[in-house]
mmCIF file of C-alpha atoms in Angstrom:
data_model
loop_
_atom_site.group_PDB
_atom_site.id
_atom_site.type_symbol
_atom_site.label_atom_id
_atom_site.label_comp_id
_atom_site.label_asym_id
_atom_site.label_seq_id
_atom_site.Cartn_x
_atom_site.Cartn_y
_atom_site.Cartn_z
ATOM 1 C CA PHE A 178 7.750 36.944 -23.900
ATOM 2 C CA GLN A 179 7.515 40.575 -24.904
ATOM 3 C CA ALA A 180 5.934 41.890 -28.093
ATOM 4 C CA GLU A 181 6.198 45.524 -29.084
ATOM 5 C CA ASP A 182 5.916 46.439 -32.764
ATOM 6 C CA GLY A 183 5.441 43.042 -34.340
ATOM 7 C CA ILE A 184 8.940 43.477 -35.825
ATOM 8 C CA ARG A 185 11.260 42.874 -32.921
ATOM 9 C CA ASP A 186 12.037 39.308 -31.976
ATOM 10 C CA LEU A 187 9.859 37.906 -29.245
ATOM 11 C CA VAL A 188 11.743 36.389 -26.365
ATOM 12 C CA ARG A 189 10.395 33.869 -23.951
ATOM 13 C CA SER A 190 12.552 32.986 -20.979
ATOM 14 C CA ARG A 191 12.131 29.496 -19.587
ATOM 15 C CA GLY A 192 13.758 28.528 -16.290
ATOM 16 C CA LEU A 193 15.339 25.086 -16.217
ATOM 17 C CA GLY A 194 15.311 24.663 -12.445
ATOM 18 C CA ASP A 195 17.719 25.076 -9.589
ATOM 19 C CA VAL A 196 19.859 22.133 -10.676
ATOM 20 C CA TYR A 197 21.288 23.797 -13.760
ATOM 21 C CA LYS A 198 21.180 27.400 -12.476
ATOM 22 C CA ARG A 199 20.790 28.735 -16.004
ATOM 23 C CA GLN A 200 18.210 30.035 -18.447
ATOM 24 C CA GLU A 201 17.263 28.893 -21.913
ATOM 25 C CA TYR A 202 15.986 31.520 -24.363
ATOM 26 C CA ILE A 203 13.767 30.811 -27.314
ATOM 27 C CA LEU A 204 13.563 33.418 -30.092
ATOM 28 C CA PHE A 205 10.347 34.014 -32.030
ATOM 29 C CA LYS A 206 10.231 35.910 -35.320
ATOM 30 C CA ASP A 207 6.512 36.659 -35.314
ATOM 31 C CA TYR A 208 3.288 35.980 -33.427
ATOM 32 C CA GLU A 209 2.563 32.740 -35.293
ATOM 33 C CA ASP A 210 5.731 31.222 -33.819
ATOM 34 C CA LEU A 211 4.120 31.525 -30.387
ATOM 35 C CA ARG A 212 1.515 28.887 -31.139
ATOM 36 C CA GLY A 213 1.989 25.942 -28.845
ATOM 37 C CA PHE A 214 3.530 28.142 -26.150
ATOM 38 C CA VAL A 215 0.535 30.387 -25.396
ATOM 39 C CA SER A 216 -3.171 30.073 -26.155
ATOM 40 C CA ASP A 217 -4.601 30.982 -29.546
ATOM 41 C CA ILE A 218 -6.775 33.633 -27.877
ATOM 42 C CA GLU A 219 -3.700 35.395 -26.466
ATOM 43 C CA ILE A 220 -2.034 35.288 -29.865
ATOM 44 C CA GLU A 221 -5.077 36.780 -31.579
ATOM 45 C CA ASN A 222 -5.170 39.525 -28.944
ATOM 46 C CA LEU A 223 -1.495 40.315 -29.594
ATOM 47 C CA ILE A 224 -2.104 40.484 -33.341
ATOM 48 C CA GLU A 225 -5.111 42.749 -32.849
ATOM 49 C CA GLU A 226 -3.239 45.015 -30.428
ATOM 50 C CA ASN A 227 -0.361 45.339 -32.885
ATOM 51 C CA ARG A 228 -2.814 46.308 -35.623
ATOM 52 C CA LEU A 229 -4.443 48.882 -33.355
ATOM 53 C CA ARG A 230 -1.063 50.270 -32.278
ATOM 54 C CA SER A 231 -0.049 50.706 -35.910
ATOM 55 C CA SER A 232 -3.243 52.520 -36.849
ATOM 56 C CA GLY A 233 -4.264 54.370 -33.689
ATOM 57 C CA GLY A 234 -1.274 54.365 -31.358
ATOM 58 C CA GLN A 235 -1.028 53.105 -27.809
ATOM 59 C CA GLY A 236 -4.276 54.873 -26.894
ATOM 60 C CA ALA A 237 -6.199 52.539 -29.194
ATOM 61 C CA VAL A 238 -4.600 49.537 -27.483
ATOM 62 C CA ILE A 239 -5.529 50.823 -24.024
ATOM 63 C CA ASN A 240 -9.076 51.496 -25.208
ATOM 64 C CA LYS A 241 -9.389 47.891 -26.385
ATOM 65 C CA ARG A 242 -7.968 46.510 -23.133
ATOM 66 C CA MET A 243 -10.328 48.602 -21.027
ATOM 67 C CA ASN A 244 -13.362 47.627 -23.048
ATOM 68 C CA ASP A 245 -12.349 43.963 -22.918
ATOM 69 C CA GLN A 246 -12.024 44.209 -19.145
ATOM 70 C CA TRP A 247 -14.980 46.402 -18.180
ATOM 71 C CA LYS A 248 -17.618 46.735 -20.892
ATOM 72 C CA ASP A 249 -20.809 44.869 -19.914
ATOM 73 C CA GLN A 250 -19.247 43.970 -16.561
ATOM 74 C CA PRO A 251 -20.647 44.908 -13.122
ATOM 75 C CA LEU A 252 -19.006 47.557 -11.015
ATOM 76 C CA PRO A 253 -16.941 45.972 -8.227
ATOM 77 C CA ILE A 254 -18.166 45.844 -4.649
ATOM 78 C CA THR A 255 -16.000 48.469 -2.984
ATOM 79 C CA ASN A 256 -16.238 51.527 -0.751
ATOM 80 C CA PHE A 257 -14.933 55.067 -1.206
ATOM 81 C CA THR A 258 -15.104 58.274 0.802
ATOM 82 C CA MET A 259 -17.256 61.193 -0.279
ATOM 83 C CA ILE A 260 -16.035 64.741 0.327
ATOM 84 C CA ASP A 261 -18.477 65.148 3.228
ATOM 85 C CA GLY A 262 -16.693 62.272 4.972
ATOM 86 C CA SER A 263 -19.405 59.677 4.392
ATOM 87 C CA SER A 264 -18.609 56.231 3.012
ATOM 88 C CA LEU A 265 -20.463 54.934 -0.038
ATOM 89 C CA SER A 266 -20.158 52.052 -2.473
ATOM 90 C CA PHE A 267 -21.183 51.621 -6.083
ATOM 91 C CA ASP A 268 -24.211 49.678 -4.872
ATOM 92 C CA ASP A 269 -25.557 52.928 -3.400
ATOM 93 C CA PHE A 270 -25.954 54.266 -6.937
ATOM 94 C CA LYS A 271 -27.995 51.379 -8.330
ATOM 95 C CA GLY A 272 -31.491 52.100 -9.573
ATOM 96 C CA LYS A 273 -30.504 55.097 -11.704
ATOM 97 C CA LEU A 274 -28.233 55.577 -14.673
ATOM 98 C CA LEU A 275 -24.783 56.512 -13.370
ATOM 99 C CA VAL A 276 -22.094 58.557 -15.126
ATOM 100 C CA ILE A 277 -18.640 58.179 -13.525
ATOM 101 C CA ASN A 278 -15.760 60.569 -14.108
ATOM 102 C CA PHE A 279 -12.220 59.521 -13.124
ATOM 103 C CA TRP A 280 -10.011 62.566 -12.617
ATOM 104 C CA TYR A 281 -7.368 64.146 -10.381
ATOM 105 C CA ILE A 282 -6.499 67.659 -9.265
ATOM 106 C CA ASN A 283 -3.337 68.113 -11.358
ATOM 107 C CA CYS A 284 -4.946 66.796 -14.548
ATOM 108 C CA GLY A 285 -5.276 69.810 -16.850
ATOM 109 C CA PRO A 286 -7.741 68.238 -19.323
ATOM 110 C CA CYS A 287 -9.874 67.063 -16.380
ATOM 111 C CA ILE A 288 -10.206 70.619 -15.094
ATOM 112 C CA ILE A 289 -10.774 72.221 -18.497
ATOM 113 C CA GLU A 290 -13.775 70.000 -19.203
ATOM 114 C CA MET A 291 -15.483 70.598 -15.835
ATOM 115 C CA PRO A 292 -17.679 73.506 -17.018
ATOM 116 C CA TYR A 293 -19.065 71.246 -19.749
ATOM 117 C CA LEU A 294 -19.593 68.409 -17.283
ATOM 118 C CA ASN A 295 -21.513 70.837 -15.071
ATOM 119 C CA LYS A 296 -23.768 71.636 -18.035
ATOM 120 C CA VAL A 297 -24.514 67.918 -18.420
ATOM 121 C CA VAL A 298 -25.462 67.721 -14.735
ATOM 122 C CA GLU A 299 -27.744 70.749 -15.162
ATOM 123 C CA LYS A 300 -29.405 69.203 -18.221
ATOM 124 C CA TYR A 301 -30.353 66.034 -16.318
ATOM 125 C CA LYS A 302 -31.083 67.540 -12.902
ATOM 126 C CA ASP A 303 -34.744 66.471 -13.073
ATOM 127 C CA GLU A 304 -34.115 62.975 -14.462
ATOM 128 C CA ASP A 305 -32.969 59.659 -13.000
ATOM 129 C CA VAL A 306 -29.312 60.209 -13.833
ATOM 130 C CA GLN A 307 -26.539 60.374 -11.231
ATOM 131 C CA PHE A 308 -23.055 61.826 -11.649
ATOM 132 C CA LEU A 309 -20.084 60.593 -9.615
ATOM 133 C CA ALA A 310 -16.476 61.835 -9.871
ATOM 134 C CA LEU A 311 -13.732 59.746 -8.266
ATOM 135 C CA THR A 312 -10.128 60.771 -7.670
ATOM 136 C CA PHE A 313 -7.163 59.408 -5.746
ATOM 137 C CA ASP A 314 -6.616 62.880 -4.235
ATOM 138 C CA SER A 315 -7.490 63.182 -0.554
ATOM 139 C CA VAL A 316 -10.809 64.533 0.672
ATOM 140 C CA LEU A 317 -8.944 67.518 2.165
ATOM 141 C CA ASP A 318 -7.232 68.321 -1.129
ATOM 142 C CA VAL A 319 -10.483 67.991 -3.085
ATOM 143 C CA ASN A 320 -12.298 70.342 -0.732
ATOM 144 C CA GLN A 321 -9.499 72.876 -1.099
ATOM 145 C CA PHE A 322 -9.675 72.505 -4.874
ATOM 146 C CA LEU A 323 -13.419 73.226 -4.794
ATOM 147 C CA GLU A 324 -12.798 76.574 -3.115
ATOM 148 C CA ASP A 325 -11.728 77.926 -6.511
ATOM 149 C CA THR A 326 -13.367 75.550 -8.989
ATOM 150 C CA ASP A 327 -16.998 74.515 -9.436
ATOM 151 C CA PHE A 328 -17.596 70.840 -10.042
ATOM 152 C CA ASP A 329 -21.200 69.708 -9.719
ATOM 153 C CA TYR A 330 -20.684 65.935 -9.708
ATOM 154 C CA GLN A 331 -20.942 64.021 -6.460
ATOM 155 C CA LEU A 332 -17.300 63.825 -5.466
ATOM 156 C CA GLY A 333 -15.458 60.984 -3.828
ATOM 157 C CA SER A 334 -11.912 59.940 -2.986
ATOM 158 C CA ALA A 335 -10.703 56.382 -3.556
ATOM 159 C CA SER A 336 -7.426 54.497 -3.368
ATOM 160 C CA LYS A 337 -4.993 54.610 -6.261
ATOM 161 C CA ASP A 338 -5.412 50.856 -6.597
ATOM 162 C CA LEU A 339 -9.122 51.314 -7.207
ATOM 163 C CA ILE A 340 -8.728 54.236 -9.623
ATOM 164 C CA PHE A 341 -5.916 52.720 -11.675
ATOM 165 C CA GLY A 342 -7.742 49.398 -11.625
ATOM 166 C CA PHE A 343 -10.326 51.124 -13.786
ATOM 167 C CA THR A 344 -8.163 53.306 -16.012
ATOM 168 C CA PRO A 345 -4.615 54.592 -16.631
ATOM 169 C CA ILE A 346 -5.961 57.552 -18.640
ATOM 170 C CA PHE A 347 -7.499 60.741 -17.278
ATOM 171 C CA PRO A 348 -10.124 61.887 -17.647
ATOM 172 C CA THR A 349 -12.120 58.724 -18.230
ATOM 173 C CA HIS A 350 -15.918 58.534 -18.271
ATOM 174 C CA MET A 351 -18.047 55.432 -17.757
ATOM 175 C CA VAL A 352 -21.788 55.090 -18.238
ATOM 176 C CA VAL A 353 -23.348 52.502 -15.929
ATOM 177 C CA ASP A 354 -26.915 51.232 -16.224
ATOM 178 C CA LYS A 355 -29.473 50.969 -13.417
ATOM 179 C CA ASN A 356 -28.261 47.467 -12.566
ATOM 180 C CA GLY A 357 -24.660 48.556 -12.045
ATOM 181 C CA ILE A 358 -23.388 47.235 -15.395
ATOM 182 C CA ILE A 359 -20.790 49.305 -17.262
ATOM 183 C CA LYS A 360 -22.263 49.973 -20.701
ATOM 184 C CA ASP A 361 -19.835 52.422 -22.295
ATOM 185 C CA ILE A 362 -16.400 53.958 -21.750
ATOM 186 C CA ALA A 363 -15.022 57.275 -23.028
ATOM 187 C CA LEU A 364 -11.256 57.658 -22.624
ATOM 188 C CA GLY A 365 -9.476 60.976 -22.476
ATOM 189 C CA ALA A 366 -10.635 64.462 -23.364
ATOM 190 C CA PRO A 367 -11.560 65.384 -26.954
ATOM 191 C CA ARG A 368 -9.305 67.901 -28.685
ATOM 192 C CA ASP A 369 -12.264 70.263 -28.846
ATOM 193 C CA THR A 370 -13.133 70.168 -25.141
ATOM 194 C CA LYS A 371 -16.729 71.305 -25.502
ATOM 195 C CA MET A 372 -17.476 68.138 -27.500
ATOM 196 C CA ILE A 373 -17.476 66.170 -24.242
ATOM 197 C CA PHE A 374 -20.930 67.637 -23.559
ATOM 198 C CA ASN A 375 -22.433 66.125 -26.715
ATOM 199 C CA LYS A 376 -20.560 62.864 -26.238
ATOM 200 C CA LEU A 377 -21.911 62.327 -22.736
ATOM 201 C CA VAL A 378 -25.419 63.462 -23.659
ATOM 202 C CA ASN A 379 -25.484 60.991 -26.559
ATOM 203 C CA LEU A 380 -24.371 58.162 -24.276
ATOM 204 C CA ILE A 381 -26.877 59.085 -21.572
ATOM 205 C CA GLU A 382 -29.708 59.211 -24.076
ATOM 206 C CA LYS A 383 -28.627 55.837 -25.462
ATOM 207 C CA TYR A 384 -28.721 54.055 -22.116
ATOM 208 C CA LYS A 385 -31.326 55.863 -20.044
ATOM 209 C CA LYS A 386 -34.191 54.228 -21.972
#
């Protein structure tokens, strides 16, 4: 079935097997009509997503999905390549609070906020806080990018599958505790770009204790 605005009919296609070589379609007027076909939890999620879409747009829906998937969950066991050519994994960052930035070279908001991200790095340079930026751009392209732009995070390149497995929105920031558990997620760049500094500082102060 497909649900968009809570207004359009919901259609569920059910195959009847190779014998009949045809499809039967069942029309649903609203989410309540789905009961008995899908679980109550899925229905409640659809209702909640429709409410969020109506009040906050698709961004609010994506924010909910990401938090449902990642908040209070451990980082996956996976490797990525740092810009010096070395291979690291998220496990290498355990033991200190970790701030992850997901970005890419052609992302305008990602680049605009970099000076403020650098200020966050400077603020915590003497504390047990690590900063990691991951992109799907190649190591070569990132190194060329850094010839003209300062970015003080530790920089790594990962597969698109890994990056988009975390987020479809850029930039995205995640705060990860010393045990490798994702504690908070900040999607997108604020309209007033400099506010990202205060947002990240507030999150770091919240979880570094």
